[in-house]
CSV table of N, CA and C in Angstrom, one decimal:
chain,number,residue,atom,x,y,z
X,714,UNK,N,-18.8,10.8,-23.3
X,714,UNK,CA,-19.4,9.8,-22.5
X,714,UNK,C,-19.6,10.4,-21.0
X,715,UNK,N,-20.8,10.4,-20.6
X,715,UNK,CA,-21.1,10.9,-19.2
X,715,UNK,C,-20.7,9.8,-18.3
X,716,UNK,N,-20.1,10.2,-17.1
X,716,UNK,CA,-19.8,9.2,-16.1
X,716,UNK,C,-20.6,9.4,-14.9
X,717,UNK,N,-21.1,8.3,-14.4
X,717,UNK,CA,-21.9,8.3,-13.1
X,717,UNK,C,-20.9,8.4,-12.0
X,718,UNK,N,-20.8,9.5,-11.3
X,718,UNK,CA,-19.8,9.7,-10.2
X,718,UNK,C,-20.0,8.7,-9.1
X,719,UNK,N,-21.3,8.4,-8.8
X,719,UNK,CA,-21.5,7.4,-7.7
X,719,UNK,C,-21.0,6.1,-8.1
X,720,UNK,N,-21.3,5.6,-9.3
X,720,UNK,CA,-20.8,4.3,-9.7
X,720,UNK,C,-19.3,4.3,-9.8
X,721,UNK,N,-18.7,5.3,-10.3
X,721,UNK,CA,-17.3,5.4,-10.4
X,721,UNK,C,-16.6,5.3,-9.1
X,722,UNK,N,-17.2,6.0,-8.1
X,722,UNK,CA,-16.6,5.9,-6.7
X,722,UNK,C,-16.7,4.4,-6.2
X,723,UNK,N,-17.9,3.8,-6.3
X,723,UNK,CA,-18.1,2.4,-5.9
X,723,UNK,C,-17.1,1.5,-6.6
X,724,UNK,N,-17.0,1.7,-7.9
X,724,UNK,CA,-16.1,0.8,-8.7
X,724,UNK,C,-14.6,0.9,-8.3
X,725,UNK,N,-14.2,2.1,-7.8
X,725,UNK,CA,-12.8,2.3,-7.5
X,725,UNK,C,-12.4,2.2,-6.1
X,726,UNK,N,-13.4,2.1,-5.2
X,726,UNK,CA,-13.1,1.9,-3.8
X,726,UNK,C,-12.1,0.8,-3.5
X,727,UNK,N,-12.2,-0.4,-4.2
X,727,UNK,CA,-11.3,-1.5,-3.9
X,727,UNK,C,-9.8,-1.2,-4.2
X,728,UNK,N,-9.6,-0.2,-5.1
X,728,UNK,CA,-8.2,0.2,-5.4
X,728,UNK,C,-7.5,0.9,-4.3
X,729,UNK,N,-8.2,1.5,-3.3
X,729,UNK,CA,-7.6,2.2,-2.2
X,729,UNK,C,-7.1,1.2,-1.1
X,730,UNK,N,-7.6,0.0,-1.2
X,730,UNK,CA,-7.5,-1.0,0.0
X,730,UNK,C,-6.1,-1.7,0.0
X,731,UNK,N,-5.6,-2.2,-1.1
X,731,UNK,CA,-4.3,-3.0,-1.0
X,731,UNK,C,-3.2,-2.2,-0.2
X,732,UNK,N,-2.5,-2.9,0.6
X,732,UNK,CA,-1.4,-2.3,1.4
X,732,UNK,C,-0.4,-1.5,0.5
X,733,UNK,N,-0.2,-2.0,-0.7
X,733,UNK,CA,0.8,-1.4,-1.6
X,733,UNK,C,0.2,-0.2,-2.4
X,734,UNK,N,-1.1,0.1,-2.2
X,734,UNK,CA,-1.7,1.1,-3.0
X,734,UNK,C,-1.2,2.5,-2.6
X,735,UNK,N,-1.0,3.3,-3.6
X,735,UNK,CA,-0.5,4.7,-3.4
X,735,UNK,C,-1.4,5.6,-4.2
X,736,UNK,N,-1.4,6.9,-4.0
X,736,UNK,CA,-2.1,7.9,-4.8
X,736,UNK,C,-1.8,7.7,-6.2
X,737,UNK,N,-0.5,7.5,-6.5
X,737,UNK,CA,0.0,7.3,-7.9
X,737,UNK,C,-0.6,6.0,-8.5
X,738,UNK,N,-0.6,4.9,-7.8
X,738,UNK,CA,-1.1,3.7,-8.3
X,738,UNK,C,-2.6,3.7,-8.6
X,739,UNK,N,-3.3,4.3,-7.7
X,739,UNK,CA,-4.8,4.5,-7.9
X,739,UNK,C,-5.1,5.4,-9.1
X,740,UNK,N,-4.3,6.5,-9.2
X,740,UNK,CA,-4.4,7.5,-10.3
X,740,UNK,C,-4.2,6.8,-11.6
X,741,UNK,N,-3.1,6.0,-11.7
X,741,UNK,CA,-2.8,5.3,-12.9
X,741,UNK,C,-4.0,4.4,-13.4
X,742,UNK,N,-4.6,3.7,-12.4
X,742,UNK,CA,-5.7,2.8,-12.7
X,742,UNK,C,-6.9,3.6,-13.3
X,743,UNK,N,-7.2,4.7,-12.6
X,743,UNK,CA,-8.3,5.6,-13.1
X,743,UNK,C,-8.0,6.1,-14.5
X,744,UNK,N,-6.8,6.5,-14.8
X,744,UNK,CA,-6.5,7.0,-16.1
X,744,UNK,C,-6.6,5.9,-17.1
X,745,UNK,N,-6.1,4.7,-16.8
X,745,UNK,CA,-6.2,3.6,-17.7
X,745,UNK,C,-7.6,3.3,-18.1
X,746,UNK,N,-8.5,3.6,-17.1
X,746,UNK,CA,-10.0,3.3,-17.4
X,746,UNK,C,-10.7,4.5,-18.0
X,747,UNK,N,-9.9,5.4,-18.6
X,747,UNK,CA,-10.4,6.6,-19.3
X,747,UNK,C,-11.1,7.6,-18.4
X,748,UNK,N,-10.8,7.6,-17.1
X,748,UNK,CA,-11.4,8.7,-16.3
X,748,UNK,C,-10.5,9.9,-16.5
X,749,UNK,N,-11.2,11.1,-16.8
X,749,UNK,CA,-10.5,12.3,-17.1
X,749,UNK,C,-9.5,12.7,-15.9
X,750,UNK,N,-8.4,13.3,-16.2
X,750,UNK,CA,-7.4,13.6,-15.3
X,750,UNK,C,-7.9,14.3,-14.0
X,751,UNK,N,-8.7,15.4,-14.2
X,751,UNK,CA,-9.2,16.2,-13.1
X,751,UNK,C,-10.1,15.3,-12.2
X,752,UNK,N,-10.9,14.5,-12.8
X,752,UNK,CA,-11.9,13.7,-12.1
X,752,UNK,C,-11.1,12.6,-11.3
X,753,UNK,N,-10.1,12.0,-11.9
X,753,UNK,CA,-9.3,11.0,-11.3
X,753,UNK,C,-8.6,11.6,-10.0
X,754,UNK,N,-8.1,12.8,-10.2
X,754,UNK,CA,-7.5,13.5,-9.1
X,754,UNK,C,-8.5,13.8,-8.0
X,755,UNK,N,-9.7,14.2,-8.3
X,755,UNK,CA,-10.8,14.5,-7.3
X,755,UNK,C,-11.1,13.2,-6.6
X,756,UNK,N,-11.2,12.1,-7.3
X,756,UNK,CA,-11.5,10.8,-6.6
X,756,UNK,C,-10.4,10.5,-5.6
X,757,UNK,N,-9.2,10.6,-5.9
X,757,UNK,CA,-8.1,10.3,-5.0
X,757,UNK,C,-8.1,11.2,-3.8
X,758,UNK,N,-8.4,12.5,-4.0
X,758,UNK,CA,-8.3,13.5,-2.9
X,758,UNK,C,-9.6,13.6,-2.1
X,759,UNK,N,-10.7,13.5,-2.7
X,759,UNK,CA,-12.0,13.7,-1.9
X,759,UNK,C,-12.6,12.5,-1.4
X,760,UNK,N,-12.5,11.3,-2.0
X,760,UNK,CA,-13.2,10.1,-1.5
X,760,UNK,C,-12.7,9.8,-0.1
X,761,UNK,N,-11.4,9.7,0.2
X,761,UNK,CA,-10.9,9.4,1.6
X,761,UNK,C,-11.4,10.4,2.6
X,762,UNK,N,-11.3,11.7,2.2
X,762,UNK,CA,-11.8,12.8,3.1
X,762,UNK,C,-13.3,12.6,3.5
X,763,UNK,N,-14.1,12.3,2.4
X,763,UNK,CA,-15.5,12.1,2.6
X,763,UNK,C,-15.8,10.9,3.5
X,764,UNK,N,-15.1,9.8,3.2
X,764,UNK,CA,-15.3,8.6,4.0
X,764,UNK,C,-14.8,8.8,5.4
X,765,UNK,N,-13.7,9.5,5.6
X,765,UNK,CA,-13.3,9.8,7.0
X,765,UNK,C,-14.2,10.6,7.7
X,766,UNK,N,-14.8,11.6,7.1
X,766,UNK,CA,-15.8,12.5,7.8
X,766,UNK,C,-17.1,11.7,8.1
X,767,UNK,N,-17.5,10.9,7.1
X,767,UNK,CA,-18.7,10.1,7.4
X,767,UNK,C,-18.5,9.2,8.6
X,768,UNK,N,-17.3,8.6,8.7
X,768,UNK,CA,-17.0,7.7,9.8
X,768,UNK,C,-16.9,8.5,11.1
X,769,UNK,N,-16.3,9.7,11.1
X,769,UNK,CA,-16.1,10.4,12.3
X,769,UNK,C,-17.3,11.3,12.7
X,770,UNK,N,-18.5,11.1,12.0
X,770,UNK,CA,-19.7,11.8,12.4
X,770,UNK,C,-20.0,11.5,13.9
X,771,UNK,N,-19.7,10.3,14.3
X,771,UNK,CA,-20.1,9.9,15.7
X,771,UNK,C,-19.3,10.7,16.8
X,772,UNK,N,-18.2,11.4,16.4
X,772,UNK,CA,-17.4,12.2,17.3
X,772,UNK,C,-17.9,13.6,17.5
X,773,UNK,N,-18.9,14.1,16.7
X,773,UNK,CA,-19.5,15.4,16.8
X,773,UNK,C,-18.4,16.5,16.7
X,774,UNK,N,-17.6,16.4,15.7
X,774,UNK,CA,-16.5,17.3,15.4
X,774,UNK,C,-17.0,18.4,14.4
X,775,UNK,N,-16.4,19.6,14.5
X,775,UNK,CA,-16.7,20.6,13.5
X,775,UNK,C,-15.7,20.6,12.4
X,776,UNK,N,-16.1,20.0,11.3
X,776,UNK,CA,-15.2,20.0,10.2
X,776,UNK,C,-15.3,21.3,9.4
X,777,UNK,N,-14.2,21.8,8.9
X,777,UNK,CA,-14.3,23.0,8.1
X,777,UNK,C,-15.1,22.7,6.8
X,778,UNK,N,-15.9,23.7,6.4
X,778,UNK,CA,-16.8,23.5,5.3
X,778,UNK,C,-16.1,23.9,4.0
X,779,UNK,N,-14.9,24.4,4.1
X,779,UNK,CA,-14.1,24.8,3.0
X,779,UNK,C,-12.7,24.2,3.0
X,780,UNK,N,-12.0,24.2,1.9
X,780,UNK,CA,-10.7,23.7,1.8
X,780,UNK,C,-9.8,24.7,1.0
X,781,UNK,N,-8.5,24.5,1.1
X,781,UNK,CA,-7.5,25.3,0.4
X,781,UNK,C,-6.9,24.4,-0.7
X,782,UNK,N,-7.0,24.9,-2.0
X,782,UNK,CA,-6.4,24.2,-3.1
X,782,UNK,C,-5.0,24.7,-3.4
X,783,UNK,N,-4.1,23.8,-3.3
X,783,UNK,CA,-2.7,24.1,-3.8
X,783,UNK,C,-2.5,23.4,-5.1
X,784,UNK,N,-2.5,24.2,-6.2
X,784,UNK,CA,-2.4,23.7,-7.5
X,784,UNK,C,-0.9,23.5,-7.9
X,785,UNK,N,-0.7,22.5,-8.7
X,785,UNK,CA,0.7,22.2,-9.1
X,785,UNK,C,1.5,23.4,-9.7
X,786,UNK,N,0.7,24.4,-10.3
X,786,UNK,CA,1.4,25.5,-10.9
X,786,UNK,C,1.7,26.6,-9.8
X,787,UNK,N,1.6,26.2,-8.6
X,787,UNK,CA,2.0,27.1,-7.4
X,787,UNK,C,0.9,28.1,-7.1
X,788,UNK,N,-0.3,28.1,-7.7
X,788,UNK,CA,-1.3,29.0,-7.3
X,788,UNK,C,-2.1,28.3,-6.2
X,789,UNK,N,-2.7,29.1,-5.3
X,789,UNK,CA,-3.4,28.7,-4.2
X,789,UNK,C,-4.8,29.4,-4.2
X,790,UNK,N,-5.8,28.6,-4.0
X,790,UNK,CA,-7.2,29.1,-3.9
X,790,UNK,C,-7.7,28.8,-2.5
X,791,UNK,N,-8.1,29.8,-1.7
X,791,UNK,CA,-8.6,29.5,-0.4
X,791,UNK,C,-10.1,29.6,-0.4
X,792,UNK,N,-10.7,28.9,0.6
X,792,UNK,CA,-12.1,29.0,0.9
X,792,UNK,C,-13.0,28.3,-0.1
X,793,UNK,N,-12.5,27.3,-0.8
X,793,UNK,CA,-13.4,26.5,-1.7
X,793,UNK,C,-14.3,25.6,-0.9
X,794,UNK,N,-15.6,25.7,-1.1
X,794,UNK,CA,-16.6,24.9,-0.4
X,794,UNK,C,-16.7,23.5,-0.8
X,795,UNK,N,-16.6,22.6,0.2
X,795,UNK,CA,-16.8,21.2,-0.1
X,795,UNK,C,-18.2,20.9,-0.7
X,796,UNK,N,-19.1,21.8,-0.3
X,796,UNK,CA,-20.5,21.6,-0.9
X,796,UNK,C,-20.6,21.7,-2.4
X,797,UNK,N,-19.6,22.4,-3.0
X,797,UNK,CA,-19.5,22.6,-4.4
X,797,UNK,C,-18.8,21.5,-5.2
X,798,UNK,N,-18.4,20.5,-4.4
X,798,UNK,CA,-17.6,19.4,-5.0
X,798,UNK,C,-18.4,18.1,-5.2
X,799,UNK,N,-18.9,17.8,-6.4
X,799,UNK,CA,-19.7,16.6,-6.6
X,799,UNK,C,-19.1,15.3,-6.2
X,800,UNK,N,-17.8,15.1,-6.3
X,800,UNK,CA,-17.2,13.9,-5.9
X,800,UNK,C,-17.2,13.8,-4.4
X,801,UNK,N,-16.8,14.8,-3.7
X,801,UNK,CA,-16.9,14.8,-2.3
X,801,UNK,C,-18.3,14.5,-1.8
X,802,UNK,N,-19.3,15.2,-2.3
X,802,UNK,CA,-20.7,15.0,-1.9
X,802,UNK,C,-21.2,13.6,-2.1
X,803,UNK,N,-20.9,13.1,-3.3
X,803,UNK,CA,-21.3,11.7,-3.6
X,803,UNK,C,-20.6,10.7,-2.7
X,804,UNK,N,-19.3,10.9,-2.4
X,804,UNK,CA,-18.6,9.9,-1.6
X,804,UNK,C,-19.1,10.1,-0.1
X,805,UNK,N,-19.4,11.3,0.3
X,805,UNK,CA,-19.8,11.5,1.7
X,805,UNK,C,-21.2,10.8,1.9
X,806,UNK,N,-22.1,11.0,0.9
X,806,UNK,CA,-23.4,10.4,1.0
X,806,UNK,C,-23.3,8.8,1.0
X,807,UNK,N,-22.4,8.3,0.1
X,807,UNK,CA,-22.2,6.9,0.1
X,807,UNK,C,-21.6,6.4,1.4
X,808,UNK,N,-20.7,7.1,2.0
X,808,UNK,CA,-20.1,6.7,3.3
X,808,UNK,C,-21.2,6.7,4.4
X,809,UNK,N,-22.0,7.7,4.4
X,809,UNK,CA,-23.1,7.8,5.4
X,809,UNK,C,-24.1,6.6,5.2
X,810,UNK,N,-24.4,6.4,4.0
X,810,UNK,CA,-25.4,5.3,3.7
X,810,UNK,C,-24.9,4.0,4.1
X,811,UNK,N,-23.6,3.7,3.8
X,811,UNK,CA,-23.0,2.4,4.2
X,811,UNK,C,-23.0,2.3,5.7
X,812,UNK,N,-22.7,3.3,6.4
X,812,UNK,CA,-22.7,3.3,7.9
X,812,UNK,C,-24.1,3.1,8.4
X,813,UNK,N,-25.0,3.9,7.9
X,813,UNK,CA,-26.4,3.8,8.4
X,813,UNK,C,-27.1,2.5,8.2
X,814,UNK,N,-26.6,1.8,7.1
X,814,UNK,CA,-27.2,0.5,6.8
X,814,UNK,C,-26.4,-0.6,7.6
X,815,UNK,N,-25.4,-0.3,8.3
X,815,UNK,CA,-24.6,-1.3,9.1
X,815,UNK,C,-23.7,-2.1,8.2
X,816,UNK,N,-23.4,-1.5,7.0
X,816,UNK,CA,-22.5,-2.3,6.1
X,816,UNK,C,-21.1,-1.9,6.1
X,817,UNK,N,-20.7,-0.9,7.0
X,817,UNK,CA,-19.3,-0.5,7.1
X,817,UNK,C,-18.4,-1.6,7.5
X,818,UNK,N,-17.4,-1.8,6.7
X,818,UNK,CA,-16.4,-2.9,7.0
X,818,UNK,C,-15.0,-2.2,7.3
X,819,UNK,N,-14.5,-2.5,8.5
X,819,UNK,CA,-13.2,-1.9,8.8
X,819,UNK,C,-12.1,-2.3,7.9
X,820,UNK,N,-12.1,-3.5,7.4
X,820,UNK,CA,-11.0,-4.0,6.5
X,820,UNK,C,-11.2,-3.5,5.1
X,821,UNK,N,-12.3,-2.7,4.8
X,821,UNK,CA,-12.5,-2.2,3.5
X,821,UNK,C,-12.8,-0.7,3.5
X,822,UNK,N,-13.9,-0.3,4.0
X,822,UNK,CA,-14.3,1.1,4.1
X,822,UNK,C,-13.3,2.0,4.9
X,823,UNK,N,-13.0,1.4,6.1
X,823,UNK,CA,-12.1,2.1,7.0
X,823,UNK,C,-10.7,2.3,6.3
X,824,UNK,N,-10.3,1.3,5.5
X,824,UNK,CA,-9.0,1.4,4.8
X,824,UNK,C,-9.0,2.6,3.9
X,825,UNK,N,-10.2,2.9,3.2
X,825,UNK,CA,-10.3,4.0,2.3
X,825,UNK,C,-10.3,5.3,3.2
X,826,UNK,N,-11.0,5.4,4.3
X,826,UNK,CA,-11.0,6.5,5.1
X,826,UNK,C,-9.7,6.8,5.7
X,827,UNK,N,-8.9,5.8,6.0
X,827,UNK,CA,-7.6,6.0,6.6
X,827,UNK,C,-6.6,6.7,5.7
X,828,UNK,N,-6.9,6.9,4.4
X,828,UNK,CA,-6.1,7.8,3.5
X,828,UNK,C,-6.3,9.3,3.9
X,829,UNK,N,-7.3,9.6,4.7
X,829,UNK,CA,-7.6,11.0,5.0
X,829,UNK,C,-6.7,11.5,6.1
X,830,UNK,N,-6.0,12.6,5.9
X,830,UNK,CA,-5.2,13.2,6.9
X,830,UNK,C,-6.0,13.6,8.1
X,831,UNK,N,-7.2,14.1,8.0
X,831,UNK,CA,-8.1,14.4,9.1
X,831,UNK,C,-8.3,13.2,10.0
X,832,UNK,N,-8.6,12.1,9.3
X,832,UNK,CA,-8.8,10.8,10.1
X,832,UNK,C,-7.6,10.4,10.9
X,833,UNK,N,-6.4,10.6,10.3
X,833,UNK,CA,-5.2,10.2,11.0
X,833,UNK,C,-4.9,11.2,12.1
X,834,UNK,N,-5.1,12.4,12.0
X,834,UNK,CA,-4.9,13.4,13.0
X,834,UNK,C,-5.9,13.1,14.2
X,835,UNK,N,-7.1,12.9,13.9
X,835,UNK,CA,-8.1,12.7,15.0
X,835,UNK,C,-7.8,11.4,15.7
X,836,UNK,N,-7.5,10.3,14.9
X,836,UNK,CA,-7.1,9.0,15.6
X,836,UNK,C,-5.9,9.2,16.5
X,837,UNK,N,-4.9,9.9,16.0
X,837,UNK,CA,-3.7,10.1,16.8
X,837,UNK,C,-4.0,10.9,18.1
X,838,UNK,N,-4.8,11.9,18.0
X,838,UNK,CA,-5.1,12.7,19.1
X,838,UNK,C,-5.9,11.9,20.2
X,839,UNK,N,-6.8,11.1,19.7
X,839,UNK,CA,-7.6,10.2,20.6
X,839,UNK,C,-6.7,9.2,21.3
X,840,UNK,N,-5.8,8.6,20.5
X,840,UNK,CA,-4.8,7.7,21.1
X,840,UNK,C,-4.0,8.4,22.2
X,841,UNK,N,-3.6,9.6,22.0
X,841,UNK,CA,-2.8,10.4,22.9
X,841,UNK,C,-3.6,10.9,24.1
X,842,UNK,N,-4.9,10.7,24.1
X,842,UNK,CA,-5.8,11.1,25.2
X,842,UNK,C,-6.3,12.5,25.2
X,843,UNK,N,-6.3,13.2,24.1
X,843,UNK,CA,-6.8,14.5,24.0
X,843,UNK,C,-8.4,14.4,24.0
X,844,UNK,N,-9.1,15.3,24.7
X,844,UNK,CA,-10.5,15.3,24.7
X,844,UNK,C,-11.1,15.8,23.4
X,845,UNK,N,-12.1,15.2,22.9
X,845,UNK,CA,-12.7,15.7,21.6
X,845,UNK,C,-13.1,17.1,21.7
X,846,UNK,N,-13.5,17.6,22.8
X,846,UNK,CA,-13.9,19.0,22.9
X,846,UNK,C,-12.8,20.0,22.6
X,847,UNK,N,-11.6,19.5,22.7
X,847,UNK,CA,-10.4,20.4,22.5
X,847,UNK,C,-10.0,20.5,21.0
X,848,UNK,N,-10.6,19.6,20.2
X,848,UNK,CA,-10.2,19.5,18.8
X,848,UNK,C,-10.7,20.8,18.0
X,849,UNK,N,-9.7,21.4,17.3
X,849,UNK,CA,-10.1,22.5,16.4
X,849,UNK,C,-9.4,22.1,15.1
X,850,UNK,N,-10.3,21.6,14.1
X,850,UNK,CA,-9.7,21.2,12.9
X,850,UNK,C,-9.6,22.4,11.9
X,851,UNK,N,-8.5,22.4,11.2
X,851,UNK,CA,-8.1,23.4,10.3
X,851,UNK,C,-8.6,23.0,8.9
X,852,UNK,N,-8.7,24.0,8.0
X,852,UNK,CA,-9.0,23.7,6.6
X,852,UNK,C,-8.0,22.8,6.0
X,853,UNK,N,-8.5,21.8,5.2
X,853,UNK,CA,-7.6,20.9,4.6
X,853,UNK,C,-6.9,21.6,3.4
X,854,UNK,N,-5.6,21.2,3.2
X,854,UNK,CA,-4.9,21.7,2.1
X,854,UNK,C,-5.0,20.5,1.1
X,855,UNK,N,-5.6,20.8,-0.1
X,855,UNK,CA,-5.7,19.8,-1.1
X,855,UNK,C,-4.7,20.1,-2.2
X,856,UNK,N,-3.8,19.1,-2.5
X,856,UNK,CA,-2.8,19.4,-3.4
X,856,UNK,C,-3.0,18.6,-4.7
X,857,UNK,N,-3.2,19.3,-5.8
X,857,UNK,CA,-3.4,18.7,-7.1
X,857,UNK,C,-4.2,19.5,-8.1
X,858,UNK,N,-4.2,19.0,-9.3
X,858,UNK,CA,-5.0,19.7,-10.3
X,858,UNK,C,-6.4,19.0,-10.4
X,859,UNK,N,-7.4,19.7,-9.8
X,859,UNK,CA,-8.7,19.1,-9.7
X,859,UNK,C,-9.6,19.8,-10.7
X,860,UNK,N,-9.0,20.5,-11.7
X,860,UNK,CA,-9.8,21.2,-12.7
X,860,UNK,C,-10.1,22.6,-12.2
X,861,UNK,N,-10.7,23.4,-13.1
X,861,UNK,CA,-11.0,24.8,-12.7
X,861,UNK,C,-12.1,24.9,-11.7
X,862,UNK,N,-12.0,25.9,-10.8
X,862,UNK,CA,-13.0,26.2,-9.8
X,862,UNK,C,-13.4,27.6,-9.9
X,863,UNK,N,-14.6,28.0,-9.6
X,863,UNK,CA,-15.7,27.0,-9.2
X,863,UNK,C,-16.1,26.2,-10.4
X,864,UNK,N,-16.8,25.1,-10.2
X,864,UNK,CA,-17.2,24.2,-11.2
X,864,UNK,C,-18.4,24.9,-11.9
X,865,UNK,N,-18.3,25.0,-13.2
X,865,UNK,CA,-19.4,25.6,-14.0
X,865,UNK,C,-20.6,24.5,-14.1
X,866,UNK,N,-21.8,25.0,-13.9
X,866,UNK,CA,-22.9,24.0,-14.1
X,866,UNK,C,-23.0,23.5,-15.5
X,867,UNK,N,-23.4,22.3,-15.7
X,867,UNK,CA,-23.6,21.8,-17.1
X,867,UNK,C,-24.8,22.5,-17.7
X,868,UNK,N,-24.6,22.9,-19.0
X,868,UNK,CA,-25.7,23.6,-19.7
X,868,UNK,C,-26.2,22.8,-20.8
């Protein structure tokens, strides 16, 4: 069964919002809905990052275009491009579209974005009065089994 990544992201956004939600609780819901393990992990890891980056576009920050994958088997892969991640790209486009249409809701979309460590670091630095020009964002460390990389094209 082919899954529409865009629809899957839209359908699962509400699960990020409850105060008691955790990566584990959202993951369990995805698995219960027959979402494959690697795809469920990608949704949990990439959707908040993408929403956070879409939200923070207004700050004109230089986000790293690659990430570091820390796999549960203790292997690490460096320099993986976000551009090669369909879930990240779909979520980023969705976030940008929501913002550009004026449909962004702080009590919903911002709650998803707030799962992003980048979002939290930038917010904290702004609260502490650091100038945006001084921000140097590092590659994100993504922890989990997101499937084999690079992603092979469907044939």
